[in-house]
Structures are given as structure tokens and as C-alpha cells.
Amino acid sequence: MGLETLVDTPPYLIDNPNLQGGFAPVDQELVVHEFEVIGEIPSDFSGMYVRNGPVPQHTPKGKYHWYDGDGMLHAVHFQQGRMSYRNRWVNTDGLQADRAAGESLAPGLKQKLPEGALPDHALKNTSNTDVKYHNGKLLSMWYRGGAVYQVDPLSLETVGKLEPDPRLKGLQISAHSRVDERTGEYMFFAYGNLHPYMHYGVVNASGQLQTLIPVELPGPRLPHDMAITANYSILHDFPLINNPEALKAGRYSLEFHPEWNSRFAVIPRHGSVDQIRWFEADPRYMLHVANAWEEVNDQGETEIVMLGTPYAMPKQFDGSLDVKRLLFTIGTQGTEYEFYQWRFNLSTGQTRESVVDDILNTEFPMINGWYQGYKNRYTYHVLMGRARTVEQPHFAGLAKYDLETGSAVTYHPGEGYWFSEAPFAPRDNPQAEDDGYLVGFVWNGLQERSEVWIIDAQKLANGPVARVILPQRVPHGFHSTWVREALLPQA
Ligand SMILES: [Fe+2]
């Protein structure tokens, strides 16, 4: 059953802005090699841009939330000025069950859960959130945690799950694992509602699980991302929880506790439970890390620096804000993102924290992947525009930060365009960290079509050097990655 079934959708779904315009699902899995191009695709870079995002394959049973859709990967392969596009659903267990039944079986975020069901277990692991590349496979992940699906990078066929070791079975592995491109190691975390509430692990370059330890938290939490340095991993415990009573009743009700600190676990990459060190910081909540690295300060002490885009929580939080609304509504109600820095001093155990930028409203930070875990100079973010509805943050443009000079450059083409997270694609034989391109899907709402935009990362303000018109919409989505050509299997 395809999405033609949406024609028969009840009016309350037709009116749902999460199923319209650039959010509207598509029902074709395409392979395309010929395109109309505005400008010229640069011939001095090769590799693959892959982005994940929600695309419901069956008509939702009730109210539909943007986060509910089945994971679909969209891959754009560049080879010396040539380009191909392919899209395919991640063939999750849940999607296979839906296909067998001919309908959507699991409830969505806005629907009432079955009696006695735990929220994590009742929802479908759609694998719609994040994608990374490791050991010759794309790894597709879900923000609520679950099995990680392995996908062939060329065919986008789902070929298995990341269960190289039986110890991983049943772990709710989160979106936002991190790959150290220099060692080939894959660092991940899992979280859930059951004690010890978090796990941390490392899969080595050839796919073996090398490290897996429990990370005990005071209770169930909602971590979304982690950070790595060359020698450490940093896990997050922010004071945002589900109301325990609501959780028992099978639903989520978010609570922010300003009286608690943010806590960060610093763990040697292959460390044991007794090597976990906790650092405290001001109460905040953050979805995404930009990067982290180790640095020696003036006193000769090692500090771990972590940069990210937390929410600028009100200083005097009195509980009156609707936290759920806060998390979805960016650029309204004075609730915005900051670009922020924490420094964890391994000698003193102290944390220093500071704002990098509270002027621009940015999120979805990306870097040159080779610098993941190592000191870098440039970060590339989505510039957030004013949200159209509570659930629809508007990805209005791109921003590039220079951490050395403290400057930022932005590009925003005007009303009607909607960006995706744009990873950095290095030029062949790069001469500098930012010697390459930012590549991303852009929904052109003026002409109602999706395009791939290629922007010279050293000349962001000039806008795209090439705009490639796609024959089918790429519905708005979430996270992406860049895969270097040398790492891809040969076709
Ligand atoms: Fe995310």
C-alpha cells in the first residue's frame, strides 16, 4: 500500500500541516542520474551525502506528529561533477509488520497508547532520525532508541542490525552515535526507562563490540546526543525528565527541573564503570553537540572542551512555560538556541561554561568529519527562522562560525526556502579545514520542488554554486552525514 491511501485520509489529517507542503510524504523509491542544474556541479569533490527523515508509508491511524514517520534515507552521490540520487525506506521491523498488515499498526506520539504500555515499547522504532557511516555500512538510528539498522550505502537496502554481539540485543541505542574517522571506531549510547537508564559502548573499525558499560543515572532521562574526544566520551544528563507518574500511566509529560544541575559523564573511550567522572554545570537542555576535544590550559591542566547548541532556558524558570512547546517552538516566545561551550577540567573536576554566541539562532551544528573529537576551527549550523507552528521549526538558512576569530557568516535566501542540516564535503586534496562544500537538500517552496544546493564553505555568503533540481520532493527531515568516496564500496 502506498501513500495514495492518503487521498482517503480524514479531513483532520488533510489539515495537518505536518503532511503538507515540504512536509508531505512521497511514495516513490527512485534512482535518478539526469538532472536540471542551475550553475555547475563542482568536479573537484566526490563522496556521498545521506540524510534521514520521516516519511509515513501508511495512513496514520490518528493524529500525526512530524516525528512519527517511517525513516527514509535520501542519498546523493557525487563523482567528479556527476551526481546521482536515490531514496529508500529503512526496512525496519515495524515497517515490515505494517506492510504485512497493509496498514499502520503502531500509535504515534499524539495518540493514546495501549493500556499498560510503556511509551518506548508501544511506539514503532521508525529509524527516522540519524544516519552515520561505519565499517562499510550506513547506520540508521531513532531518537527514542532501539535497534540500529545497517544499510548498504549504494543500494540503500537494509541489510541487518547492529547486533554484532548478543550483549547489544534489547539495548535502546540512541540517535547520535559518533564516529572517529581517524580510528574508525563507533561510539554509541543507549538509554531507557529501566535501571541503570544508560549504557555506553564502542564498536571497533571492523565491527566488533569492544566496550560496553552501564552508566547509572538517578532516574530515566532524555539524553539526545553525546560527544567524543580522542581519548574520552562525554554523556549527558540534563534536568529534563518525564513526570514519573505520567510515565507509569504510559504517557510522556516533560518536566524541566531548574533546581537540578546539568551533569556530564566523562569516560575514557574504552573505560570501565569505576573510571566514569561526573561534572556538573548550570541547568540546561541540549539536543546537539557541535564537537569536543582535549586542550591543555595555561596551568598545564587537561580540559575537555564541548561545544553545542543548548536551549537558552529562562534564568528564573518557574514552571509556567510549557516545556513541550519550548522544545518544539524555536524563535518564538523568546525561547531560542545558544551556541555554548563547556570546559571540564580533568585536574580540578570543575566545569567552566560560557556563551559562544547568543545573537544568531542556530541548531543542527556540523563540522568537517575528519575533526570529530579533535580541535576544529569551523562549525556549520542551520539558521533557524521563525517557527510556523509549534512542531515546525523553520530551517531558514545556514551559518558558519569561525571559533578562532569569533566571527560568523550567514546565508539566507529569503522567504520560501527550507534547508536541511548541511554536512561538510571536503574538496579533493583539501588545503584547509574549510576547503570544501556544504551540501544539503533545500525545499524551494516558491516553485514547490526539492533541490540539492552545493555551497563553497569558504564563500558561504555567496550562496550556492550549484542547485540541482530533483524530480521528487525530499520531505523535511533530520540528520545527515557525509561519506568520503574512498570509504564507499565500489559499484
Ligand atoms: Fe537530533
Short mmCIF file of C-alpha atoms and ligand atoms in Angstrom, two decimals:
data_model
loop_
_atom_site.label_atom_id
_atom_site.label_comp_id
_atom_site.label_asym_id
_atom_site.label_seq_id
_atom_site.Cartn_x
_atom_site.Cartn_y
_atom_site.Cartn_z
CA MET A 1 0.00 0.00 0.00
CA GLY A 2 1.43 3.35 -0.96
CA LEU A 3 0.69 6.88 0.00
CA GLU A 4 -2.16 7.16 -2.43
CA THR A 5 -4.07 5.99 0.64
CA LEU A 6 -3.63 9.50 1.99
CA VAL A 7 -6.21 10.58 -0.57
CA ASP A 8 -8.72 8.85 1.67
CA THR A 9 -7.34 10.49 4.77
CA PRO A 10 -9.86 12.04 7.15
CA PRO A 11 -10.11 15.84 6.94
CA TYR A 12 -8.31 16.38 10.25
CA LEU A 13 -5.24 14.77 8.72
CA ILE A 14 -5.53 16.62 5.42
CA ASP A 15 -5.47 19.80 7.51
CA ASN A 16 -2.38 18.62 9.33
CA PRO A 17 0.48 20.92 8.34
CA ASN A 18 2.89 18.04 9.05
CA LEU A 19 1.56 16.29 5.93
CA GLN A 20 1.56 19.29 3.61
CA GLY A 21 3.97 21.36 1.53
CA GLY A 22 7.58 20.42 2.17
CA PHE A 23 6.45 18.02 4.90
CA ALA A 24 4.19 15.99 2.60
CA PRO A 25 5.25 12.36 2.19
CA VAL A 26 6.36 10.77 -1.08
CA ASP A 27 5.64 7.22 -2.20
CA GLN A 28 8.31 6.51 -4.82
CA GLU A 29 11.72 4.96 -4.27
CA LEU A 30 13.72 6.45 -7.12
CA VAL A 31 17.13 6.13 -8.74
CA VAL A 32 17.96 9.24 -10.80
CA HIS A 33 21.06 10.13 -12.81
CA GLU A 34 19.97 13.08 -15.01
CA PHE A 35 19.03 16.47 -13.60
CA GLU A 36 18.42 20.06 -14.47
CA VAL A 37 21.22 22.04 -12.84
CA ILE A 38 21.37 25.76 -12.12
CA GLY A 39 25.08 26.57 -12.08
CA GLU A 40 27.62 23.78 -12.29
CA ILE A 41 28.28 20.82 -10.01
CA PRO A 42 31.94 21.19 -8.95
CA SER A 43 34.15 18.43 -10.31
CA ASP A 44 36.74 18.67 -7.52
CA PHE A 45 34.92 16.64 -4.88
CA SER A 46 33.44 13.14 -4.59
CA GLY A 47 31.50 11.28 -1.97
CA MET A 48 28.01 10.71 -0.67
CA TYR A 49 25.57 12.94 1.18
CA VAL A 50 22.90 10.94 3.03
CA ARG A 51 20.01 12.35 5.00
CA ASN A 52 17.39 10.61 7.15
CA GLY A 53 13.85 11.78 7.83
CA PRO A 54 10.25 10.76 8.47
CA VAL A 55 8.03 9.66 5.57
CA PRO A 56 4.89 7.74 6.62
CA GLN A 57 4.31 4.85 4.24
CA HIS A 58 0.81 4.11 5.50
CA THR A 59 -2.01 6.40 6.50
CA PRO A 60 -1.58 7.36 10.16
CA LYS A 61 -4.26 5.90 12.41
CA GLY A 62 -4.93 9.13 14.25
CA LYS A 63 -3.24 12.43 14.79
CA TYR A 64 0.13 12.56 13.04
CA HIS A 65 3.24 14.11 14.52
CA TRP A 66 6.21 15.02 12.31
CA TYR A 67 8.42 12.67 14.33
CA ASP A 68 6.18 9.64 13.66
CA GLY A 69 7.00 8.89 10.02
CA ASP A 70 8.97 5.87 8.79
CA GLY A 71 12.66 6.52 8.26
CA MET A 72 13.60 7.18 4.65
CA LEU A 73 17.17 7.68 3.52
CA HIS A 74 17.95 10.06 0.65
CA ALA A 75 21.43 9.61 -0.79
CA VAL A 76 23.19 11.92 -3.25
CA HIS A 77 26.39 10.52 -4.73
CA PHE A 78 28.85 12.97 -6.31
CA GLN A 79 31.67 11.75 -8.54
CA GLN A 80 33.79 14.45 -10.26
CA GLY A 81 30.90 16.64 -11.31
CA ARG A 82 28.39 13.85 -11.88
CA MET A 83 25.56 13.21 -9.46
CA SER A 84 23.01 10.51 -8.73
CA TYR A 85 20.10 10.46 -6.29
CA ARG A 86 18.41 7.54 -4.61
CA ASN A 87 15.84 7.27 -1.83
CA ARG A 88 14.60 4.24 0.08
CA TRP A 89 12.75 3.46 3.27
CA VAL A 90 14.69 1.84 6.07
CA ASN A 91 13.15 -1.63 6.22
CA THR A 92 12.53 -1.69 9.97
CA ASP A 93 10.76 -4.47 11.83
CA GLY A 94 7.87 -2.06 12.40
CA LEU A 95 7.58 -1.14 8.73
CA GLN A 96 7.68 -4.83 7.74
CA ALA A 97 4.82 -5.50 10.16
CA ASP A 98 2.86 -2.58 8.71
CA ARG A 99 3.47 -3.81 5.17
CA ALA A 100 2.32 -7.31 6.10
CA ALA A 101 -0.82 -5.90 7.69
CA GLY A 102 -1.38 -3.36 4.92
CA GLU A 103 -1.81 -0.59 7.45
CA SER A 104 -0.04 1.43 10.12
CA LEU A 105 -0.11 -0.63 13.32
CA ALA A 106 1.72 1.38 15.99
CA PRO A 107 0.36 4.52 17.63
CA GLY A 108 2.06 7.87 17.04
CA LEU A 109 3.29 10.42 19.55
CA LYS A 110 -0.07 12.18 19.69
CA GLN A 111 -2.14 9.04 20.07
CA LYS A 112 -3.22 7.26 23.21
CA LEU A 113 -1.07 4.26 23.98
CA PRO A 114 -2.49 0.81 24.66
CA GLU A 115 -3.37 0.17 28.33
CA GLY A 116 -0.27 -0.57 30.40
CA ALA A 117 2.18 0.06 27.56
CA LEU A 118 5.46 1.83 28.21
CA PRO A 119 5.84 4.68 25.72
CA ASP A 120 9.16 3.41 24.40
CA HIS A 121 7.77 -0.02 23.69
CA ALA A 122 4.45 0.95 22.13
CA LEU A 123 5.90 3.28 19.53
CA LYS A 124 7.45 1.97 16.34
CA ASN A 125 11.23 2.20 16.01
CA THR A 126 11.00 4.11 12.74
CA SER A 127 14.77 4.62 12.48
CA ASN A 128 13.95 8.08 11.08
CA THR A 129 16.36 10.34 12.97
CA ASP A 130 20.06 9.97 12.32
CA VAL A 131 22.48 8.31 9.94
CA LYS A 132 26.20 7.65 10.22
CA TYR A 133 28.70 5.62 8.19
CA HIS A 134 30.78 2.89 9.77
CA ASN A 135 32.63 -0.17 8.53
CA GLY A 136 31.16 -0.03 5.02
CA LYS A 137 27.54 0.43 6.10
CA LEU A 138 25.19 3.29 6.74
CA LEU A 139 23.79 3.08 10.28
CA SER A 140 20.28 4.42 10.70
CA MET A 141 19.05 5.38 14.18
CA TRP A 142 15.97 6.52 16.07
CA TYR A 143 15.95 9.29 18.69
CA ARG A 144 13.97 7.20 21.19
CA GLY A 145 16.49 4.42 20.97
CA GLY A 146 16.22 0.89 19.66
CA ALA A 147 17.92 -1.34 17.16
CA VAL A 148 20.36 0.39 14.81
CA TYR A 149 19.75 -0.65 11.19
CA GLN A 150 22.59 -1.35 8.79
CA VAL A 151 22.03 -0.14 5.25
CA ASP A 152 24.07 -0.75 2.10
CA PRO A 153 25.32 2.70 1.02
CA LEU A 154 24.96 2.10 -2.72
CA SER A 155 21.60 0.31 -2.93
CA LEU A 156 20.17 1.74 0.34
CA GLU A 157 18.93 -1.76 1.04
CA THR A 158 18.53 -2.55 4.74
CA VAL A 159 20.87 -5.47 5.34
CA GLY A 160 20.73 -6.04 9.09
CA LYS A 161 21.01 -4.62 12.56
CA LEU A 162 23.97 -3.51 14.60
CA GLU A 163 23.97 -6.59 16.79
CA PRO A 164 27.50 -7.89 16.37
CA ASP A 165 27.37 -9.07 19.95
CA PRO A 166 24.41 -10.55 21.84
CA ARG A 167 25.02 -8.02 24.61
CA LEU A 168 23.56 -5.35 22.32
CA LYS A 169 20.24 -7.12 21.88
CA GLY A 170 17.45 -5.19 23.53
CA LEU A 171 19.53 -2.09 24.18
CA GLN A 172 17.80 1.07 23.07
CA ILE A 173 20.69 2.60 21.16
CA SER A 174 20.03 6.28 20.61
CA ALA A 175 20.45 8.50 17.60
CA HIS A 176 23.70 10.50 17.59
CA SER A 177 26.36 7.92 17.97
CA ARG A 178 29.74 9.34 16.96
CA VAL A 179 32.37 8.04 14.57
CA ASP A 180 36.08 8.82 14.97
CA GLU A 181 37.11 8.90 11.31
CA ARG A 182 40.79 8.70 12.28
CA THR A 183 40.47 5.39 14.15
CA GLY A 184 37.30 4.04 12.55
CA GLU A 185 35.70 3.48 15.97
CA TYR A 186 31.97 3.94 16.54
CA MET A 187 30.92 5.30 19.95
CA PHE A 188 27.27 4.98 20.99
CA PHE A 189 24.94 5.32 23.95
CA ALA A 190 21.67 3.69 24.85
CA TYR A 191 19.03 4.96 27.26
CA GLY A 192 15.70 3.87 28.62
CA ASN A 193 13.27 3.87 31.50
CA LEU A 194 14.81 0.93 33.35
CA HIS A 195 17.77 0.94 35.73
CA PRO A 196 20.65 1.74 35.10
CA TYR A 197 18.98 4.02 32.49
CA MET A 198 22.04 4.40 30.24
CA HIS A 199 24.76 2.35 28.57
CA TYR A 200 27.86 3.39 26.65
CA GLY A 201 29.76 1.35 24.11
CA VAL A 202 32.37 1.25 21.35
CA VAL A 203 32.33 -0.84 18.18
CA ASN A 204 35.77 -1.05 16.59
CA ALA A 205 36.66 -0.35 12.97
CA SER A 206 36.00 -3.93 11.90
CA GLY A 207 32.60 -4.16 13.60
CA GLN A 208 33.38 -5.89 16.91
CA LEU A 209 31.86 -4.61 20.13
CA GLN A 210 34.92 -3.68 22.19
CA THR A 211 33.45 -1.81 25.13
CA LEU A 212 30.03 -1.83 26.77
CA ILE A 213 29.39 -0.42 30.24
CA PRO A 214 26.35 0.67 32.24
CA VAL A 215 26.18 4.37 33.11
CA GLU A 216 23.92 4.70 36.11
CA LEU A 217 21.66 7.77 36.22
CA PRO A 218 19.46 8.96 39.12
CA GLY A 219 16.40 8.08 37.05
CA PRO A 220 15.13 7.89 33.47
CA ARG A 221 16.37 10.83 31.42
CA LEU A 222 16.07 12.16 27.88
CA PRO A 223 19.60 12.45 26.50
CA HIS A 224 19.76 13.10 22.77
CA ASP A 225 23.43 13.31 21.83
CA MET A 226 26.93 12.55 23.07
CA ALA A 227 30.41 13.87 22.37
CA ILE A 228 33.80 12.28 21.80
CA THR A 229 37.39 13.42 22.05
CA ALA A 230 40.48 11.45 21.04
CA ASN A 231 40.55 9.73 24.44
CA TYR A 232 37.18 10.34 26.12
CA SER A 233 33.46 10.16 25.56
CA ILE A 234 31.01 12.60 27.18
CA LEU A 235 27.45 11.53 28.04
CA HIS A 236 24.62 13.88 29.03
CA ASP A 237 22.25 14.02 32.00
CA PHE A 238 20.18 17.21 31.70
CA PRO A 239 17.47 18.11 34.21
CA LEU A 240 14.67 17.37 31.78
CA ILE A 241 12.65 14.30 32.67
CA ASN A 242 9.35 12.66 32.12
CA ASN A 243 6.96 13.11 35.01
CA PRO A 244 7.29 9.74 36.80
CA GLU A 245 3.55 9.43 37.44
CA ALA A 246 2.75 10.10 33.79
CA LEU A 247 5.37 7.57 32.77
CA LYS A 248 3.73 4.91 34.94
CA ALA A 249 0.44 5.71 33.24
CA GLY A 250 2.06 5.09 29.85
CA ARG A 251 2.47 8.64 28.61
CA TYR A 252 5.09 11.33 28.47
CA SER A 253 4.85 14.65 30.27
CA LEU A 254 8.07 16.63 30.16
CA GLU A 255 9.33 18.46 33.23
CA PHE A 256 12.34 20.77 33.44
CA HIS A 257 13.93 20.95 36.91
CA PRO A 258 15.88 24.21 37.25
CA GLU A 259 16.84 23.23 40.81
CA TRP A 260 18.99 20.40 39.43
CA ASN A 261 22.30 20.77 37.66
CA SER A 262 23.22 19.51 34.24
CA ARG A 263 25.55 16.53 34.63
CA PHE A 264 28.14 15.17 32.21
CA ALA A 265 29.84 11.79 32.42
CA VAL A 266 33.41 11.87 31.13
CA ILE A 267 34.56 8.32 30.35
CA PRO A 268 37.84 7.13 28.84
CA ARG A 269 36.95 5.82 25.39
CA HIS A 270 37.47 2.22 26.49
CA GLY A 271 36.92 2.94 30.18
CA SER A 272 35.25 0.92 32.89
CA VAL A 273 32.43 1.86 35.26
CA ASP A 274 34.82 2.98 38.00
CA GLN A 275 36.53 5.40 35.59
CA ILE A 276 33.37 7.45 34.98
CA ARG A 277 33.79 11.03 36.23
CA TRP A 278 30.78 13.30 36.63
CA PHE A 279 30.98 17.05 36.01
CA GLU A 280 28.24 19.50 36.97
CA ALA A 281 27.08 22.64 35.17
CA ASP A 282 24.15 25.07 35.09
CA PRO A 283 20.73 23.56 34.33
CA ARG A 284 20.04 23.49 30.60
CA TYR A 285 18.79 21.19 27.92
CA MET A 286 20.60 20.46 24.68
CA LEU A 287 19.86 18.33 21.69
CA HIS A 288 23.03 18.61 19.61
CA VAL A 289 26.77 18.71 20.14
CA ALA A 290 28.93 20.53 17.61
CA ASN A 291 32.26 18.99 18.64
CA ALA A 292 34.51 18.25 21.60
CA TRP A 293 38.26 17.91 22.06
CA GLU A 294 41.03 17.89 24.66
CA GLU A 295 43.06 21.01 25.34
CA VAL A 296 45.86 21.84 27.80
CA ASN A 297 45.22 25.14 29.63
CA ASP A 298 47.72 27.74 30.89
CA GLN A 299 48.18 25.79 34.14
CA GLY A 300 49.14 22.70 32.21
CA GLU A 301 45.84 21.01 33.08
CA THR A 302 43.87 18.99 30.55
CA GLU A 303 40.41 20.31 29.82
CA ILE A 304 37.74 18.73 27.71
CA VAL A 305 36.03 21.35 25.59
CA MET A 306 32.50 20.61 24.39
CA LEU A 307 30.52 22.90 22.09
CA GLY A 308 26.84 22.65 21.29
CA THR A 309 23.54 24.43 20.83
CA PRO A 310 21.51 24.16 24.06
CA TYR A 311 18.24 25.94 24.66
CA ALA A 312 18.52 29.33 26.29
CA MET A 313 16.41 28.37 29.29
CA PRO A 314 14.90 31.32 31.15
CA LYS A 315 17.06 32.30 34.14
CA GLN A 316 14.08 32.33 36.52
CA PHE A 317 12.24 29.26 35.33
CA ASP A 318 9.05 28.99 37.36
CA GLY A 319 7.50 26.01 35.66
CA SER A 320 4.98 28.18 33.86
CA LEU A 321 6.43 27.51 30.43
CA ASP A 322 5.05 24.60 28.51
CA VAL A 323 8.26 22.58 28.18
CA LYS A 324 6.94 20.52 25.32
CA ARG A 325 6.16 23.72 23.48
CA LEU A 326 9.58 25.07 24.36
CA LEU A 327 11.29 22.12 22.72
CA PHE A 328 9.35 22.47 19.51
CA THR A 329 8.98 26.21 19.20
CA ILE A 330 12.16 27.89 18.19
CA GLY A 331 12.36 31.59 17.57
CA THR A 332 9.15 32.40 19.36
CA GLN A 333 8.32 33.13 22.98
CA GLY A 334 11.91 34.22 23.49
CA THR A 335 12.99 30.58 23.58
CA GLU A 336 15.96 30.19 21.33
CA TYR A 337 19.16 28.27 20.95
CA GLU A 338 22.53 29.48 22.08
CA PHE A 339 25.90 28.36 20.82
CA TYR A 340 27.60 27.34 24.04
CA GLN A 341 30.82 25.97 25.47
CA TRP A 342 31.61 23.77 28.47
CA ARG A 343 35.14 23.08 29.71
CA PHE A 344 35.62 20.09 32.01
CA ASN A 345 38.90 20.32 33.90
CA LEU A 346 40.25 16.81 34.45
CA SER A 347 42.68 18.01 37.17
CA THR A 348 40.25 20.02 39.32
CA GLY A 349 36.94 18.36 38.47
CA GLN A 350 35.50 21.83 37.86
CA THR A 351 33.38 22.97 34.91
CA ARG A 352 33.66 26.35 33.25
CA GLU A 353 30.90 27.32 30.86
CA SER A 354 30.27 30.29 28.59
CA VAL A 355 28.18 31.53 25.69
CA VAL A 356 29.88 31.43 22.30
CA ASP A 357 27.01 33.24 20.57
CA ASP A 358 23.57 34.26 21.76
CA ILE A 359 22.80 36.54 18.82
CA LEU A 360 22.19 34.13 15.96
CA ASN A 361 19.58 31.45 16.49
CA THR A 362 21.20 28.28 15.15
CA GLU A 363 20.96 24.49 15.53
CA PHE A 364 21.98 21.26 13.75
CA PRO A 365 25.72 22.00 14.01
CA MET A 366 28.02 20.15 11.62
CA ILE A 367 31.80 20.06 11.21
CA ASN A 368 34.37 18.65 8.84
CA GLY A 369 34.02 14.99 9.89
CA TRP A 370 37.78 14.43 9.99
CA TYR A 371 37.87 16.74 13.05
CA GLN A 372 35.24 14.80 15.01
CA GLY A 373 36.76 14.62 18.50
CA TYR A 374 39.70 16.86 17.60
CA LYS A 375 40.13 20.62 17.91
CA ASN A 376 38.49 22.36 14.97
CA ARG A 377 38.04 25.94 13.83
CA TYR A 378 34.79 25.96 11.86
CA THR A 379 31.25 24.82 12.59
CA TYR A 380 28.30 24.95 10.17
CA HIS A 381 24.78 25.37 11.54
CA VAL A 382 21.23 25.69 10.32
CA LEU A 383 19.98 29.22 10.82
CA MET A 384 16.59 28.90 12.48
CA GLY A 385 13.78 31.14 11.27
CA ARG A 386 10.50 31.76 12.99
CA ALA A 387 8.51 28.57 13.51
CA ARG A 388 5.29 28.30 11.52
CA THR A 389 3.56 26.03 14.02
CA VAL A 390 4.50 24.54 17.37
CA GLU A 391 6.01 21.48 15.71
CA GLN A 392 7.59 23.09 12.68
CA PRO A 393 10.93 24.74 13.29
CA HIS A 394 11.89 26.60 10.13
CA PHE A 395 15.37 25.80 8.80
CA ALA A 396 15.77 29.17 7.11
CA GLY A 397 19.44 29.30 6.12
CA LEU A 398 22.99 28.39 7.07
CA ALA A 399 25.62 29.89 9.36
CA LYS A 400 29.36 29.30 9.56
CA TYR A 401 31.24 30.04 12.77
CA ASP A 402 34.97 30.74 12.97
CA LEU A 403 35.86 29.71 16.53
CA GLU A 404 39.30 31.32 16.24
CA THR A 405 38.14 34.82 15.36
CA GLY A 406 34.68 34.63 16.94
CA SER A 407 33.05 35.69 13.68
CA ALA A 408 30.07 34.20 11.90
CA VAL A 409 28.85 34.33 8.31
CA THR A 410 25.25 33.60 7.39
CA TYR A 411 23.34 32.86 4.22
CA HIS A 412 19.59 33.18 3.98
CA PRO A 413 17.99 33.28 0.52
CA GLY A 414 14.69 34.74 1.67
CA GLU A 415 11.18 33.62 2.42
CA GLY A 416 10.05 30.32 0.94
CA TYR A 417 13.20 28.21 1.27
CA TRP A 418 13.65 25.45 3.81
CA PHE A 419 17.07 23.91 4.41
CA SER A 420 18.31 20.60 5.73
CA GLU A 421 21.24 20.00 8.00
CA ALA A 422 24.18 20.51 5.64
CA PRO A 423 27.28 18.38 6.18
CA PHE A 424 30.75 19.41 5.04
CA ALA A 425 32.15 17.72 1.92
CA PRO A 426 35.92 18.15 1.54
CA ARG A 427 37.40 19.14 -1.80
CA ASP A 428 39.88 16.67 -3.31
CA ASN A 429 43.30 17.18 -1.67
CA PRO A 430 41.99 19.84 0.73
CA GLN A 431 44.35 22.65 1.76
CA ALA A 432 42.42 23.78 4.84
CA GLU A 433 39.77 22.57 7.30
CA ASP A 434 37.06 24.51 5.42
CA ASP A 435 38.33 23.69 1.92
CA GLY A 436 35.19 22.09 0.55
CA TYR A 437 31.43 22.40 0.19
CA LEU A 438 28.29 22.37 2.27
CA VAL A 439 25.76 20.05 0.68
CA GLY A 440 22.09 19.90 1.57
CA PHE A 441 18.53 19.49 0.36
CA VAL A 442 16.55 22.69 0.07
CA TRP A 443 12.78 22.79 -0.28
CA ASN A 444 12.01 25.56 -2.75
CA GLY A 445 8.54 26.48 -1.56
CA LEU A 446 8.17 29.17 -4.23
CA GLN A 447 8.35 26.60 -7.03
CA GLU A 448 7.31 23.67 -4.86
CA ARG A 449 10.25 21.43 -5.58
CA SER A 450 13.27 19.99 -3.80
CA GLU A 451 16.79 20.89 -4.82
CA VAL A 452 20.30 19.92 -3.79
CA TRP A 453 22.34 23.02 -3.00
CA ILE A 454 26.13 22.97 -3.11
CA ILE A 455 27.78 25.91 -1.36
CA ASP A 456 31.51 26.71 -1.23
CA ALA A 457 32.23 26.52 2.50
CA GLN A 458 34.83 29.29 2.22
CA LYS A 459 32.31 31.57 0.48
CA LEU A 460 29.08 30.81 2.32
CA ALA A 461 27.72 34.32 1.86
CA ASN A 462 27.84 33.89 -1.93
CA GLY A 463 25.14 31.23 -1.79
CA PRO A 464 25.06 28.07 -3.90
CA VAL A 465 27.49 27.36 -6.73
CA ALA A 466 25.03 24.74 -7.98
CA ARG A 467 21.34 24.00 -7.49
CA VAL A 468 20.28 20.56 -8.71
CA ILE A 469 16.54 20.15 -9.32
CA LEU A 470 15.18 16.84 -8.04
CA PRO A 471 12.25 15.11 -9.76
CA GLN A 472 10.57 14.26 -6.45
CA ARG A 473 10.20 16.12 -3.19
CA VAL A 474 12.54 15.28 -0.33
CA PRO A 475 10.25 15.76 2.68
CA HIS A 476 11.72 17.82 5.51
CA GLY A 477 13.87 15.64 7.71
CA PHE A 478 16.50 15.42 10.35
CA HIS A 479 20.12 14.32 10.35
CA SER A 480 22.68 13.64 7.69
CA THR A 481 26.24 12.59 7.08
CA TRP A 482 28.97 12.89 4.51
CA VAL A 483 30.72 9.71 3.37
CA ARG A 484 34.16 10.09 1.80
CA GLU A 485 34.41 8.43 -1.61
CA ALA A 486 37.43 6.36 -0.58
CA LEU A 487 35.35 4.65 2.13
CA LEU A 488 32.49 3.64 -0.17
CA PRO A 489 32.40 0.18 -1.75
CA GLN A 490 32.99 0.17 -5.49
CA ALA A 491 29.81 -0.12 -7.54
FE FE B 1 19.00 15.06 16.76
#
